[in-house]
């Protein structure tokens, strides 16, 4: 690279590093004008484009660069980043491989080929490349790269079992012939031992380990020492390992617990190694027990209070002796436990250490409890931890008869009283420190939840919330308290408060995978996304960042580990990457996000196709469950369910079966709603397909796998309502399947349309989308002609037609839950209301009802256009769908009304008073008093009211218009682009402005991503009244050419956006006047109206009224409101919104300095001065429309102004700004 070119390309790199991708594209465009064939500039431009999400344009440049097979390092590096962002890892390997073939002596290229294969887990190719590198460059590192690649290939689940021993033998031969022995480094020795262990060459491995170097390495490397310990165990040398561990414990004072376990394993090896030990073996074992006991007693005596290993080992020795029948002293465990508590009862780990050994009964339990009671004291700060451990250990051994609602309430009151008394001990601690009494509040929460589980009285949960909220305020960093609050708030139906505490825990990195289940399991139940509140959807996206980081960064860690020869870390990185890539929680979140997205966004082909492809990828995975449930504190008695089990939502743990059920539902629904098939999908897929798992089921065809059912397994994880929904969705898909298959356009037509669309976007046809030569013929309505007869229309299955019916007292319900109650959705909801169920149960039933409606809407959207019904002779089908839609609307309306009534009853003075009274027994005189609890009550009841109240609109969308399901606000429609948007959108974006077609063409856009502006005012939605001049109907959309006397423009109306209240497209004919609602769009250099609604004008005066309205709005925009609002008259909200949107400040700059300019140049400058400040400049098109003149004259005038320094370009060569 020359110095001159380096100076020219530097601004591009700077822009990319700072994230200024638009500036980078602009700089690349300038360089490409001078050097159109420069591959580095093309690669950098492609990188900037892909970061701007302009994938189509980036793909064109990628294909151009890859076609020349570059070898320059800068080009290869830039292309690697581009292809990685596009998910085309295979192309990265091919690119580097081609470069290496052209320059076979280039070691850097060879390493890049190896690294590219490592990133994708292509171990076979990596091993071959590394072998070639070792032969060519004679470096030992490359030999071990080859060896370990062979090992990783053997351990890969996709490798056939018969091939694995061959690969290990190959690796053994290579490591045995290495010029330098493996024990020159700990990591190489680890690889050698790993190979020997897999080949069961234990003697050879032990001979290496017995050398001085081997012993020295094991003393300093924990991984090699662990490997040594495992090999000895596999060899059966457990006693020898025990003797070595004993020498380490005694001579080297090693207190590693693994060494103590090795001694214990050796002690019981004579009887543990066989199922039927002989008497001689038992006698030998008894002698070893005595020797080991003396050893551990000696260690415990010598260590005293410094280390607890000896005391704990004595407990474990006695525990194992009892298991094998060697213990004769029944009270020995009790004595050891008491002694352990006296030594280490003031340590936080005491309870976890003793829990496995203190399952006492009868007399021993009484003695143990009495002993603990005598040691219970909270008199000083140093006594708090010991007193806490006493309470926890006593609680652990409570019997079932002692666990009643009354007794647990009394214990909770005792815990709270003690907690408040101990708070002063932590008064001087900083806010970042934990309070010593925190666990007392946690114990109180456990006792109150236990009381609720026995009585189902919500007042106990109110008390638990009150004390835990108080404790979280005192100890702000106690995540354990917040975990309890999250669970209890979900039980009470206050998800906003649960989410608040979850966020205060400040979850980071991989914790998003292990802990996000706390708030995102069945998050759709609590989501308000249909109303524009996308909090839970955003939480799903935020929690998914770890998976994106994993896919981008972990592969780089593996590459670095290879470079530094840290072989002990490579397998861990690979396992980490695999567990995150195939995380169960990741895909549970994805399904929840899809469920919420369908309630929030427009259901169109883009959404359906994209989600279908991704869900099919997920369906092929073999999942790992990384969720952490153990982090939730559990101080419930051992005879009782854990706190996690007691507070589990719906008493069902989401798992792989739940995920599989919902994947089957939505894959089938999206399959039928989509026009994609495997051929089209392969053509349109940009990145590489993920590696399929080795599950034998994946070999079956997709439809067979979708049809497989295991009702017994489903019942373990699905609620009764979810099972009913599963049956309903399956029956619906089966019923509508033949009609979808008949009406779906052929693949050739779809590929032709996709090719045309990509030509529009990228300006070039993509290689993957070669236009098919045999596009099916279409009739005048844009529908492909079919030779076969349409399928006979049948009645819907009973399970579908009656899903939304309310079961009468004498009717037989469609489904039954485990308690034989009907799961018919309306009857189930009414039964839950009658039983005064907890809020989550009511919301869950309502959510399932809503989801069933959305699935129905998605499945039936293809059959809504009258043209589709007419062409395919689906009149009977359309009527059946209309009947079901009507019934569903009525049921959802009823649910909506009942939820609204419930909301009105939730946050009242009476409910707050009940909340305060419930916790009266645990309130104190100061701090945690009536006023504090009342504030908590207000927050809880308001949160519960919000979820009921905001959940009211959603269940009855569009006043029963039947346009779709979901939590919609104010007459929006799920199938229109204007609806389902966030409430935070500006009033301008939500406003509707009448325009003439001339005004549509007068609107300007600073750049492709900017908002449309008309005379300095932002445009939201627009409406136009005009005469239809021409109609072109296609498979997915209809194009209307319209004219209103001021101009002519195209209006594109997508089939997906057709609503029940829209005009029948077949009734709109040429020469008719129509009213169109939508937004301005630009495709290439052509402007059109993206239409959301279109209807005939039935009143002849509507056109004239629209013209007058357009003039009035223009004057209003220019001058604002003519007079202030006076008196009690309410202002017209639409006018005020319009006025605020139409009043923008203009430049206040003198034009005297431009008087010497030519008339055209002066006109350009005057126009630019009059525009509002904008860093992105003014488009040349806006200038041309404002000043008039030919394109050549305006271009020449702008060039002259640039030469004189009056203007300069901004985003690109088409945007200009004044040099003020």
XYZ file of N, CA and C in Angstrom, residues 597-686:
270
model
N -44.178 -10.720 20.298
C -44.047 -9.947 19.052
C -45.319 -10.014 18.213
N -45.959 -11.156 18.211
C -47.187 -11.299 17.429
C -48.308 -10.410 17.958
N -48.253 -10.094 19.254
C -49.271 -9.204 19.803
C -48.943 -7.745 19.569
N -47.711 -7.468 19.198
C -47.244 -6.074 19.131
C -47.061 -5.564 17.708
N -46.610 -6.430 16.819
C -46.225 -5.981 15.488
C -47.240 -6.431 14.440
N -47.101 -5.838 13.278
C -47.925 -6.227 12.143
C -47.602 -7.657 11.731
N -48.617 -8.462 11.563
C -48.398 -9.828 11.075
C -48.311 -9.770 9.559
N -47.102 -9.868 9.043
C -46.898 -9.826 7.599
C -45.933 -10.922 7.189
N -45.664 -10.983 5.914
C -44.845 -12.077 5.391
C -43.410 -12.005 5.909
N -42.884 -10.799 6.102
C -41.519 -10.679 6.597
C -41.391 -11.283 7.991
N -42.317 -10.932 8.878
C -42.274 -11.475 10.238
C -42.435 -12.993 10.210
N -43.412 -13.468 9.475
C -43.700 -14.911 9.445
C -42.513 -15.686 8.884
N -41.945 -15.214 7.769
C -40.846 -15.944 7.132
C -39.606 -15.972 8.014
N -39.270 -14.828 8.597
C -38.072 -14.764 9.411
C -38.179 -15.641 10.647
N -39.317 -15.560 11.327
C -39.481 -16.370 12.526
C -39.577 -17.853 12.191
N -40.164 -18.185 11.063
C -40.256 -19.591 10.671
C -38.871 -20.199 10.508
N -37.998 -19.504 9.806
C -36.649 -20.030 9.574
C -35.905 -20.208 10.888
N -36.015 -19.207 11.762
C -35.277 -19.285 13.025
C -35.835 -20.372 13.932
N -37.141 -20.513 13.993
C -37.727 -21.549 14.842
C -37.384 -22.950 14.332
N -37.260 -23.108 13.027
C -36.863 -24.421 12.484
C -35.428 -24.757 12.884
N -34.553 -23.748 12.922
C -33.192 -23.979 13.400
C -33.207 -24.427 14.863
N -34.020 -23.758 15.675
C -34.104 -24.096 17.093
C -34.624 -25.520 17.279
N -35.567 -25.916 16.439
C -36.179 -27.241 16.553
C -35.159 -28.357 16.333
N -34.073 -28.057 15.639
C -33.045 -29.063 15.356
C -32.005 -29.181 16.461
N -32.051 -28.315 17.452
C -30.998 -28.288 18.464
C -31.223 -29.335 19.560
N -30.115 -29.747 20.168
C -30.145 -30.572 21.372
C -29.740 -29.653 22.518
N -30.650 -29.371 23.426
C -30.478 -28.262 24.352
C -29.758 -28.655 25.634
N -29.089 -27.643 26.210
C -28.478 -27.750 27.535
C -29.232 -26.813 28.476
N -29.559 -27.319 29.651
C -30.266 -26.491 30.626
C -29.235 -25.870 31.565
N -28.959 -24.579 31.374
C -27.968 -23.871 32.188
C -28.617 -23.046 33.293
N -29.923 -23.143 33.435
C -30.615 -22.306 34.408
C -30.209 -22.669 35.840
N -30.073 -21.641 36.659
C -29.651 -21.832 38.042
C -30.859 -21.666 38.958
N -31.327 -22.769 39.523
C -32.402 -22.715 40.507
C -31.852 -22.806 41.931
N -30.612 -23.290 42.052
C -30.015 -23.437 43.374
C -29.684 -22.096 43.997
N -29.573 -21.052 43.184
C -29.238 -19.733 43.719
C -30.374 -19.179 44.577
N -31.580 -19.681 44.380
C -32.723 -19.226 45.195
C -32.573 -19.817 46.590
N -32.522 -18.978 47.635
C -32.333 -19.510 48.995
C -33.421 -20.498 49.371
N -33.038 -21.506 50.139
C -34.033 -22.492 50.593
C -33.753 -22.860 52.041
N -34.592 -22.348 52.940
C -34.496 -22.685 54.351
C -35.781 -23.363 54.816
N -36.446 -24.041 53.882
C -37.628 -24.795 54.271
C -37.201 -26.139 54.868
N -38.018 -26.726 55.732
C -37.673 -28.032 56.328
C -37.461 -29.106 55.263
N -36.684 -30.121 55.620
C -36.355 -31.163 54.658
C -37.561 -32.002 54.274
N -38.606 -31.995 55.109
C -39.809 -32.757 54.786
C -40.781 -31.959 53.918
N -40.421 -30.725 53.603
C -41.316 -29.833 52.861
C -40.737 -29.548 51.488
N -41.584 -29.197 50.518
C -41.054 -28.748 49.228
C -40.158 -27.516 49.417
N -39.206 -27.355 48.535
C -38.294 -26.211 48.636
C -39.033 -24.915 48.316
N -38.418 -23.800 48.673
C -39.023 -22.490 48.364
C -39.218 -22.353 46.856
N -38.269 -22.847 46.078
C -38.392 -22.782 44.620
C -39.607 -23.560 44.140
N -39.814 -24.747 44.697
C -40.966 -25.565 44.293
C -42.289 -24.938 44.747
N -42.297 -24.349 45.932
C -43.534 -23.749 46.445
C -43.963 -22.533 45.633
N -42.999 -21.778 45.121
C -43.329 -20.536 44.406
C -43.190 -20.662 42.896
N -42.998 -21.879 42.401
C -42.877 -22.077 40.953
C -44.187 -21.680 40.272
N -44.140 -20.779 39.293
C -45.384 -20.372 38.619
C -46.127 -21.568 38.034
N -47.391 -21.685 38.369
C -48.285 -22.735 37.884
C -47.813 -24.134 38.262
N -46.833 -24.203 39.167
C -46.289 -25.490 39.624
C -45.760 -26.325 38.464
N -45.294 -25.652 37.421
C -44.744 -26.335 36.253
C -43.395 -25.707 35.903
N -42.362 -26.523 35.805
C -41.045 -26.040 35.412
C -40.938 -26.118 33.894
N -40.720 -24.978 33.264
C -40.551 -24.995 31.810
C -39.297 -25.781 31.449
N -39.416 -26.608 30.429
C -38.273 -27.412 30.013
C -38.326 -27.707 28.535
N -37.589 -28.738 28.140
C -37.481 -29.078 26.723
C -38.829 -29.507 26.141
N -39.683 -30.148 26.947
C -40.985 -30.591 26.431
C -41.900 -29.397 26.138
N -41.885 -28.410 27.037
C -42.686 -27.202 26.793
C -42.185 -26.494 25.529
N -40.870 -26.388 25.424
C -40.297 -25.728 24.252
C -40.672 -26.467 22.978
N -40.564 -27.796 22.988
C -40.894 -28.573 21.793
C -42.351 -28.396 21.403
N -43.237 -28.360 22.398
C -44.670 -28.208 22.104
C -44.955 -26.877 21.420
N -44.404 -25.790 21.963
C -44.682 -24.479 21.373
C -43.941 -24.282 20.052
N -42.781 -24.910 19.911
C -42.112 -24.861 18.606
C -42.964 -25.547 17.548
N -43.535 -26.689 17.881
C -44.391 -27.404 16.928
C -45.601 -26.554 16.549
N -46.175 -25.877 17.545
C -47.346 -25.035 17.268
C -46.988 -23.947 16.273
N -45.938 -23.185 16.574
C -45.654 -21.993 15.771
C -44.959 -22.319 14.449
N -44.178 -23.389 14.417
C -43.602 -23.779 13.126
C -44.720 -24.170 12.164
N -45.688 -24.932 12.657
C -46.787 -25.350 11.801
C -47.625 -24.147 11.357
N -47.900 -23.235 12.296
C -48.689 -22.042 11.964
C -47.960 -21.191 10.934
N -46.665 -20.945 11.166
C -45.901 -20.098 10.244
C -45.676 -20.799 8.903
N -45.517 -22.111 8.939
C -45.382 -22.868 7.692
C -46.567 -22.613 6.778
N -47.750 -22.636 7.357
C -48.953 -22.502 6.547
C -49.230 -21.052 6.164
N -48.844 -20.119 7.037
C -49.051 -18.713 6.711
C -48.001 -18.200 5.738
N -46.878 -18.904 5.623
C -45.773 -18.455 4.766
C -45.896 -19.043 3.367
N -45.283 -18.348 2.430
C -45.203 -18.854 1.060
C -43.903 -19.601 0.822
N -43.021 -19.646 1.826
C -41.717 -20.287 1.656
C -41.854 -21.809 1.642
N -40.998 -22.432 0.861
C -40.765 -23.870 1.003
C -39.258 -24.066 1.064
N -38.806 -25.318 1.130
C -37.373 -25.563 1.307
C -36.540 -24.984 0.170
N -37.051 -25.045 -1.047
C -36.297 -24.529 -2.206
C -36.101 -23.029 -2.078
N -37.183 -22.326 -1.818
C -37.106 -20.867 -1.706
C -36.275 -20.474 -0.496
N -36.415 -21.203 0.588
C -35.668 -20.876 1.810
C -34.169 -21.001 1.575
N -33.740 -22.073 0.917
C -32.320 -22.239 0.624
C -31.788 -21.110 -0.250
N -32.600 -20.640 -1.171
C -32.178 -19.559 -2.052
C -32.051 -18.231 -1.301
N -32.966 -17.991 -0.368
C -33.014 -16.699 0.302
C -32.111 -16.626 1.524
N -31.682 -17.777 2.052
C -30.850 -17.787 3.245
C -29.472 -17.229 2.933
N -29.045 -16.238 3.697
C -27.778 -15.565 3.425
C -26.621 -16.271 4.118
